Coordinates of C-alpha atoms in Angstrom, one line a residue:
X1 CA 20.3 -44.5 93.0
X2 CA 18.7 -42.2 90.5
X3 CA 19.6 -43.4 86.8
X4 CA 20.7 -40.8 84.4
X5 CA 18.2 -40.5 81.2
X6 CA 18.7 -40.5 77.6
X7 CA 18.1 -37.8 74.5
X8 CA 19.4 -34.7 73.5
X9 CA 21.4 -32.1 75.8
X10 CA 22.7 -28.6 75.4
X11 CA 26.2 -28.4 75.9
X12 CA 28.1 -25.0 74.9
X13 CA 27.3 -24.2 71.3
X14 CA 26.4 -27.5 70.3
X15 CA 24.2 -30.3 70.6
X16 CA 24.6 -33.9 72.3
X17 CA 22.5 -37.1 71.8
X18 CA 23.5 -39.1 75.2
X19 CA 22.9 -42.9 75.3
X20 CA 22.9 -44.6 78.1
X21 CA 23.3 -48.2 79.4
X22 CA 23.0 -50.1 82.7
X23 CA 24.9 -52.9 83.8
X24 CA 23.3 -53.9 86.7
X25 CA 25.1 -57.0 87.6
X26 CA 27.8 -54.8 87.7
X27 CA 26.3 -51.9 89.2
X28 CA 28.3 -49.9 86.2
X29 CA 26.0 -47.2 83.9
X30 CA 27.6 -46.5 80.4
X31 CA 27.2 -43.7 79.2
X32 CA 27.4 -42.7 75.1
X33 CA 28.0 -38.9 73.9
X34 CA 27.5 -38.0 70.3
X35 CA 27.6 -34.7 68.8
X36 CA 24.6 -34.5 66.5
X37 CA 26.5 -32.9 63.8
X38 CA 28.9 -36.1 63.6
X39 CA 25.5 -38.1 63.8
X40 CA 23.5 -36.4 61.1
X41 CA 26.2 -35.2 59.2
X42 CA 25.8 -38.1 56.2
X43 CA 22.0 -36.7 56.4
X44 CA 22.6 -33.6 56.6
X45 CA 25.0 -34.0 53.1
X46 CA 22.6 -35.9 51.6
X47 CA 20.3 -33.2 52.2
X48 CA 22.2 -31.3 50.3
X49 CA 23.3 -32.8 47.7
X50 CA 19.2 -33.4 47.3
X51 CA 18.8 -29.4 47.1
X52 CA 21.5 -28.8 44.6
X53 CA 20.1 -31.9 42.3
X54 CA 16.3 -30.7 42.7
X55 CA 17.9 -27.4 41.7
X56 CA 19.6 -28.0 38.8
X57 CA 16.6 -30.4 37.2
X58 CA 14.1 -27.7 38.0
X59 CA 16.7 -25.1 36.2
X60 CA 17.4 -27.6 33.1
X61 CA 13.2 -28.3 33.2
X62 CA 12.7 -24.6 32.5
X63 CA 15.2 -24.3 30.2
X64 CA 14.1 -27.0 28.0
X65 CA 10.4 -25.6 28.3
X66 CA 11.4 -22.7 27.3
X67 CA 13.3 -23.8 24.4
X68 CA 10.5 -25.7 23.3
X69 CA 8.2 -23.3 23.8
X70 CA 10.2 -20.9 21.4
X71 CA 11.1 -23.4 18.9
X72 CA 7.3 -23.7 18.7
X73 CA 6.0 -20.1 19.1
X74 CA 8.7 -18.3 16.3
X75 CA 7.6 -20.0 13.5
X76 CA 4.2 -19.9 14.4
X77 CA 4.9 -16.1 15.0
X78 CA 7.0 -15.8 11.4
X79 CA 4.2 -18.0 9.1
X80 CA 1.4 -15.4 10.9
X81 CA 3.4 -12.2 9.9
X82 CA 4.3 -14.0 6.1
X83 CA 0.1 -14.8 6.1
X84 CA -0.6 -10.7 6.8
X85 CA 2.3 -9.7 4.7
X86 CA 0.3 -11.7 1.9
X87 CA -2.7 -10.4 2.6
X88 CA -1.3 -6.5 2.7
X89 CA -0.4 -7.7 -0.9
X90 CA 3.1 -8.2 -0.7
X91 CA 3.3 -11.4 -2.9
X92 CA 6.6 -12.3 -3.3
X93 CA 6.4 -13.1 0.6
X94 CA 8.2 -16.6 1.6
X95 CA 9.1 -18.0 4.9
X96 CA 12.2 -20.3 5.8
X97 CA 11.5 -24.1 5.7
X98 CA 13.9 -24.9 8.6
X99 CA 12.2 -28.0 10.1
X100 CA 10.9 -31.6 9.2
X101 CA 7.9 -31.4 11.7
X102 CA 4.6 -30.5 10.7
X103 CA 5.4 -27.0 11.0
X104 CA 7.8 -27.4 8.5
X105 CA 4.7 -29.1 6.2
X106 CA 2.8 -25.8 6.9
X107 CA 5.8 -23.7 5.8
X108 CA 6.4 -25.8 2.5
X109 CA 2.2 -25.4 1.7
X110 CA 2.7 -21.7 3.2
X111 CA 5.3 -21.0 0.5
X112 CA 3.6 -23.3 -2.6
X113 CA 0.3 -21.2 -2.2
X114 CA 2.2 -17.8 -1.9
X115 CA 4.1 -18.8 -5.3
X116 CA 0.4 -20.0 -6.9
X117 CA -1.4 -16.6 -5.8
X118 CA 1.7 -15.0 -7.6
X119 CA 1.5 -16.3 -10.5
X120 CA -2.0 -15.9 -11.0
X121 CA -1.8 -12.6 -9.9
X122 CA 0.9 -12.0 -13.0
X123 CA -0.9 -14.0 -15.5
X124 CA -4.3 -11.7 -14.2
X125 CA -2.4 -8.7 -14.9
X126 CA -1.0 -10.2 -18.5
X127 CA -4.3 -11.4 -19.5
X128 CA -5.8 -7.4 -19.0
X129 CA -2.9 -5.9 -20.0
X130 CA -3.4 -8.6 -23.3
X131 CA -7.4 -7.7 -23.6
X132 CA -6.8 -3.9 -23.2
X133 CA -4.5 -4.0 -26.4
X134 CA -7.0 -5.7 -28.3
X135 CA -9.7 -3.2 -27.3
X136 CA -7.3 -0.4 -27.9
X137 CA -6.3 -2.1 -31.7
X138 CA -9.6 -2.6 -32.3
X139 CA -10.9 0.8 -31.5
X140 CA -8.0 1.9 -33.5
X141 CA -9.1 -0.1 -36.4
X142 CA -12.5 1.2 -36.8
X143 CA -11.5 4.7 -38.7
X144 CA -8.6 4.9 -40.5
X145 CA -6.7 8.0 -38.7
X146 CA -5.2 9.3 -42.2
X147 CA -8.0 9.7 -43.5
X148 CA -9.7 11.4 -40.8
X149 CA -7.4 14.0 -40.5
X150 CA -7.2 14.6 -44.2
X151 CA -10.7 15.4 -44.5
X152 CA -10.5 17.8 -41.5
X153 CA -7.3 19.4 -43.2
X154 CA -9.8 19.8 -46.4
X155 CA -12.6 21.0 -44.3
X156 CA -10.4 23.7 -42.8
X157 CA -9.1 24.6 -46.4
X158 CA -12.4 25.6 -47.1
X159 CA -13.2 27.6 -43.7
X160 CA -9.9 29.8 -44.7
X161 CA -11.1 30.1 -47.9
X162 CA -14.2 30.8 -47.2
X163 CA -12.8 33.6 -44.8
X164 CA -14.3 31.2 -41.5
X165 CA -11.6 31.7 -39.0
X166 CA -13.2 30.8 -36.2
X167 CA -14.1 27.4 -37.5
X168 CA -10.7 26.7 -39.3
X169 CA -9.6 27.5 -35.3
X170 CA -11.5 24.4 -34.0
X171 CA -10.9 22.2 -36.6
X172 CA -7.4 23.0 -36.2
X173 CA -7.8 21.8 -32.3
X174 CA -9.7 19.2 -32.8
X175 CA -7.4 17.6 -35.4
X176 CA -4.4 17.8 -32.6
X177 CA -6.6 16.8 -30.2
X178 CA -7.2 13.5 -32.1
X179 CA -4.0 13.2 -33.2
X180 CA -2.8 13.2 -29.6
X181 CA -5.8 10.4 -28.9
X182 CA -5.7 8.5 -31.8
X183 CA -2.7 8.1 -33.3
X184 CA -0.5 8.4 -29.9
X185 CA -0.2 5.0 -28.8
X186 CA 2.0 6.0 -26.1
X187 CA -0.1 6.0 -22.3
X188 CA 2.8 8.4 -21.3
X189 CA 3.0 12.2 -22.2
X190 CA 4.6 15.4 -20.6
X191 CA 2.8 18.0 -18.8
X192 CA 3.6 19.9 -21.8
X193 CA 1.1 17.6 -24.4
X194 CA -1.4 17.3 -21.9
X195 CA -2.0 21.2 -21.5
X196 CA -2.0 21.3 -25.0
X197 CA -4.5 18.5 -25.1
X198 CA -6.3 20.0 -22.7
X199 CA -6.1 23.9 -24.4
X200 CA -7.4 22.6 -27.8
X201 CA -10.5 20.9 -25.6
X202 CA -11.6 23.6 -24.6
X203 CA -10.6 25.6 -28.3
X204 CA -13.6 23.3 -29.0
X205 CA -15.9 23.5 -26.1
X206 CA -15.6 27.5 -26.6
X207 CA -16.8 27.4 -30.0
X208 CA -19.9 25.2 -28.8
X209 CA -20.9 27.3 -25.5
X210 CA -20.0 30.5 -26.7
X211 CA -19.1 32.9 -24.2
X212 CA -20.4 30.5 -21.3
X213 CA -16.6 30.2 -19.3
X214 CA -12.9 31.8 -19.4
X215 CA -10.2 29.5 -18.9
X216 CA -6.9 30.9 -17.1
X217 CA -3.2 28.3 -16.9
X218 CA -0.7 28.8 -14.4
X219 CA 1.9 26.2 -15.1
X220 CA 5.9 26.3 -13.6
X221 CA 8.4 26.1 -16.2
X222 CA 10.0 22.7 -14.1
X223 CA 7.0 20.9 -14.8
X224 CA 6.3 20.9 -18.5
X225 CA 8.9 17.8 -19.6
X226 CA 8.0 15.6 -16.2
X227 CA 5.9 12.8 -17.4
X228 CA 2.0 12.2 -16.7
X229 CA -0.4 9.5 -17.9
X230 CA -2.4 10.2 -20.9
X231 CA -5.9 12.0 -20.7
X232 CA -5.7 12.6 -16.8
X233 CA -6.6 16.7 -16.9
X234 CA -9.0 16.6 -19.6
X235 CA -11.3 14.4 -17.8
X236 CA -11.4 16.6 -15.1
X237 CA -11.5 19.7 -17.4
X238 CA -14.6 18.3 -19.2
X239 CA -16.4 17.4 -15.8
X240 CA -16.0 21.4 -14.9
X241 CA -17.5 22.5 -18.5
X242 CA -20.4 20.1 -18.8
X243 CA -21.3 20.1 -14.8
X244 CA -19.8 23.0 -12.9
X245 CA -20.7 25.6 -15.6
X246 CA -24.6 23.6 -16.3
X247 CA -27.3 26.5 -15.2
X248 CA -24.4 29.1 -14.0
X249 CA -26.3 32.9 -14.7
X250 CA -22.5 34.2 -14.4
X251 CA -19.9 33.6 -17.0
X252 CA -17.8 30.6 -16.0
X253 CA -13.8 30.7 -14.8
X254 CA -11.9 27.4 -15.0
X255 CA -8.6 28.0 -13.8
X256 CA -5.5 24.7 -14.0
X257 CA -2.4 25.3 -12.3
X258 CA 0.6 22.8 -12.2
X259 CA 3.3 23.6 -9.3
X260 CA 6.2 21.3 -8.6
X261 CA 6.7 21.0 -4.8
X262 CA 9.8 18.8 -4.4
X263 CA 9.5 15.5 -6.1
X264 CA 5.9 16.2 -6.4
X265 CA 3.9 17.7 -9.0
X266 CA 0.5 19.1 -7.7
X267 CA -2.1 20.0 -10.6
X268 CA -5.1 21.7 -9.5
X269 CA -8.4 22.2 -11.7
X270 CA -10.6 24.6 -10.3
X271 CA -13.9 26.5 -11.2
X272 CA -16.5 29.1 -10.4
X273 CA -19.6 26.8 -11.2
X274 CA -22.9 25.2 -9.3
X275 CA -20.5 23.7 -6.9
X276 CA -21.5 20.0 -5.6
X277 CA -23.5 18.9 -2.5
X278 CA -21.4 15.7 -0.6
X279 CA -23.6 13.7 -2.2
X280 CA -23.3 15.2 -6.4
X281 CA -19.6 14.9 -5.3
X282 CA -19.7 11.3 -4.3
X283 CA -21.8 10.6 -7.7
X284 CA -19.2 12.4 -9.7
X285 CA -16.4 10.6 -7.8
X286 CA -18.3 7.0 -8.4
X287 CA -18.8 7.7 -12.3
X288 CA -22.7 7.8 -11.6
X289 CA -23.1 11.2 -13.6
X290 CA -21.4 10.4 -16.6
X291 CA -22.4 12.3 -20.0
X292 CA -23.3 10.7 -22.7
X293 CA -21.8 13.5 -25.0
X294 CA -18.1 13.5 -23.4
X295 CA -15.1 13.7 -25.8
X296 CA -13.0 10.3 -24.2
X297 CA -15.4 8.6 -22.5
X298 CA -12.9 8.4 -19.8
X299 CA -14.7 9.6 -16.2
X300 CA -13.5 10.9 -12.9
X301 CA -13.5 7.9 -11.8
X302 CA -11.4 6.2 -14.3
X303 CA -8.6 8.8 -13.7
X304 CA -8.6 8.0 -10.0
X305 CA -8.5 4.9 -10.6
X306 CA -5.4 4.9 -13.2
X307 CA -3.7 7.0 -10.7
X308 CA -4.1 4.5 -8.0
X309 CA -2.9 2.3 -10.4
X310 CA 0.1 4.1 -11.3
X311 CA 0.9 5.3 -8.1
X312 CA -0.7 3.9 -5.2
X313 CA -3.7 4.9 -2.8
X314 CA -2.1 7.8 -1.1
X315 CA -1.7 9.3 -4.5
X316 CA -5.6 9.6 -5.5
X317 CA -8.1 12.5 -7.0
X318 CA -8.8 14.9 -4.2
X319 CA -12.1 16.5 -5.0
X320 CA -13.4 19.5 -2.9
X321 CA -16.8 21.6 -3.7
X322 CA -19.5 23.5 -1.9
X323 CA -23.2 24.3 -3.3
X324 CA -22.6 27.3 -4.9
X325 CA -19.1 27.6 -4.7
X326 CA -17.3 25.5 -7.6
X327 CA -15.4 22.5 -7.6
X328 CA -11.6 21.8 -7.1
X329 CA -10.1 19.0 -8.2
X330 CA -6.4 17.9 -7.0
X331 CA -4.1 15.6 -8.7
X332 CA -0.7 15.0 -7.1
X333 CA 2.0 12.5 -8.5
X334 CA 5.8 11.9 -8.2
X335 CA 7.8 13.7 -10.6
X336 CA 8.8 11.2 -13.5
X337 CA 11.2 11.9 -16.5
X338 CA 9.8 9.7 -19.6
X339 CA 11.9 7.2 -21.5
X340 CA 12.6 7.7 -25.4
X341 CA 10.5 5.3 -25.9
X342 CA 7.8 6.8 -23.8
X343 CA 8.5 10.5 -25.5
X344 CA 8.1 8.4 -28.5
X345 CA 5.9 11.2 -31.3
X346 CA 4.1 10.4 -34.2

């Protein structure tokens, strides 16, 4: 008699697992028939229930990374943009202590050295502003003004008496012209007293050079109460007289013209001299040609560098020339109404 095996059996759409046992005292075979799904089907759950667990730890795993990851990398990321915010020279730049970790530490020292550069920055700045007072008081205390200017109102007495017109004329400009210097204490002016300053400068240079240069002003009406630091044009008026007109065989022109474009004023000296080479202009710009025999002492370079001051770096001297061909020299600056105290007269 052929015995009936065991294992697993097709039947229909599902599976079987057939056992089977012999009695063979009996002569009897039992037979056992299990679906597989009823079998396995504690497995098969626990299976499951494996997948949704490893899910959900691999989903909270990646969560907390990437929480601590961020909780990391932002203030890393905010203490790097403070550092190159204190480099741009922003210096009131802080960051937000919001931890107790060592990034937190960083913070605290971030914010303790920001304060420190600040207020040595500030005390810098008070201790110059201090010093240039001083130098100003003392320069102010080596001539006594009064008497200066009585002595030129004598000496032009005498040129009108004597019938000298031409000298009373200068004396006359170079009395405002120090009265403007001197006395003035004020480092703010309007367009107006700085085209006078500058028109009684070269009252002066005219009587010294002769017939060497022309001068022509173009100024808008809108310009002449804005305000302007002190001694900006004449600087680059004097620069045109004593280097663009040096050696000219022609007769000079220096030509200044003040236009308001918007909440801009653009001031433009200009002239018909020797011109500059890229290299004379770079001298020029760097203060490497100054003259010995200049009325303020004050270079192109100094004005550029009070402008940046005042205004920034996008607002500094713009100077164009060509061999030959003159020199023009370009200040621009925001329109500015003065103070009384600024529009303060002597």
């Amino acid at each position: 008699m052929k015995r009936a095996k065991a294992g697993f059996f097709e039947l229909k759409d599902s599976r079987v697992i057939v056992n089977v046992k012999y009695l063979d005292r009996l002569g009897w075979s039992v037979v056992q028939v299990v679906p597989d799904d009823v079998l396995f089907a504690d497995a098969y759950s626990i299976r499951n229930s494996l997948v949704y667990v490893n899910a959900l730890f691999l989903l909270v795993f990646f969560g907390l990374s990437f929480f601590i990851a961020r909780s990391l990398s932002k203030p890393i990321s905010n203490l790097n943009k403070a550092t190159e915010r204190l480099a741009a020279g922003h210096l009131e730049t802080r960051v937000d202590v919001l931890r107790k970790d060592e990034l937190g530490k960083l913070s605290l020292k971030f914010n303790k050295m920001a304060a420190q550069i600040h207020e040595l920055f500030s005390k810098v700045n008070e201790e110059q502003k201090t010093k240039r007072e001083l130098e100003l008081k003392m320069l102010y205390a080596q001539i006594n003004p009064h008497f200066l200017f009585n002595t030129l109102n004598s000496i032009r007495w005498l040129a009108d008496a004597s019938k000298v017109f031409n000298v009373s004329k200068v004396i006359v400009a170079l009395a405002n012209l120090l009265k403007s210097s001197i006395l003035s204490k004020n480092e703010w002016i309007t367009v107006r007293e700085e085209i006078e300053n500058v028109k009684n400068y070269v009252t002066i240079q005219k009587f010294r050079y002769a017939s060497l240069f022309a001068d022509e002003y173009d100024i808008d009406d809108d310009t002449l109460d804005c305000g302007i630091p002190k001694l900006i044009l004449q600087p680059l008026v004097e620069n045109s007289i004593i280097h663009g007109f040096e050696g000219l065989e022609r007769q000079g022109l220096l030509r200044i013209r003040v236009r308001r474009e918007d909440e801009r004023i653009v001031v433009t000296v200009s002239d018909n001299g020797v011109g500059a080479d890229p290299e004379r202009l770079k001298e020029i710009a760097e203060g490497r040609r100054a003259s010995s025999g200049k009325f303020s002492g004050i270079g192109i370079a100094n004005v550029n560098d009070r402008l940046i001051l005042h205004y920034g770096a996008e607002f500094a001297l713009g100077i164009q020339g060509e061999p030959g061909e003159g020199m023009r020299m370009t200040v621009v600056i925001p329109v500015r109404t003065l103070t009384p105290e600024e529009d303060g007269h002597v």
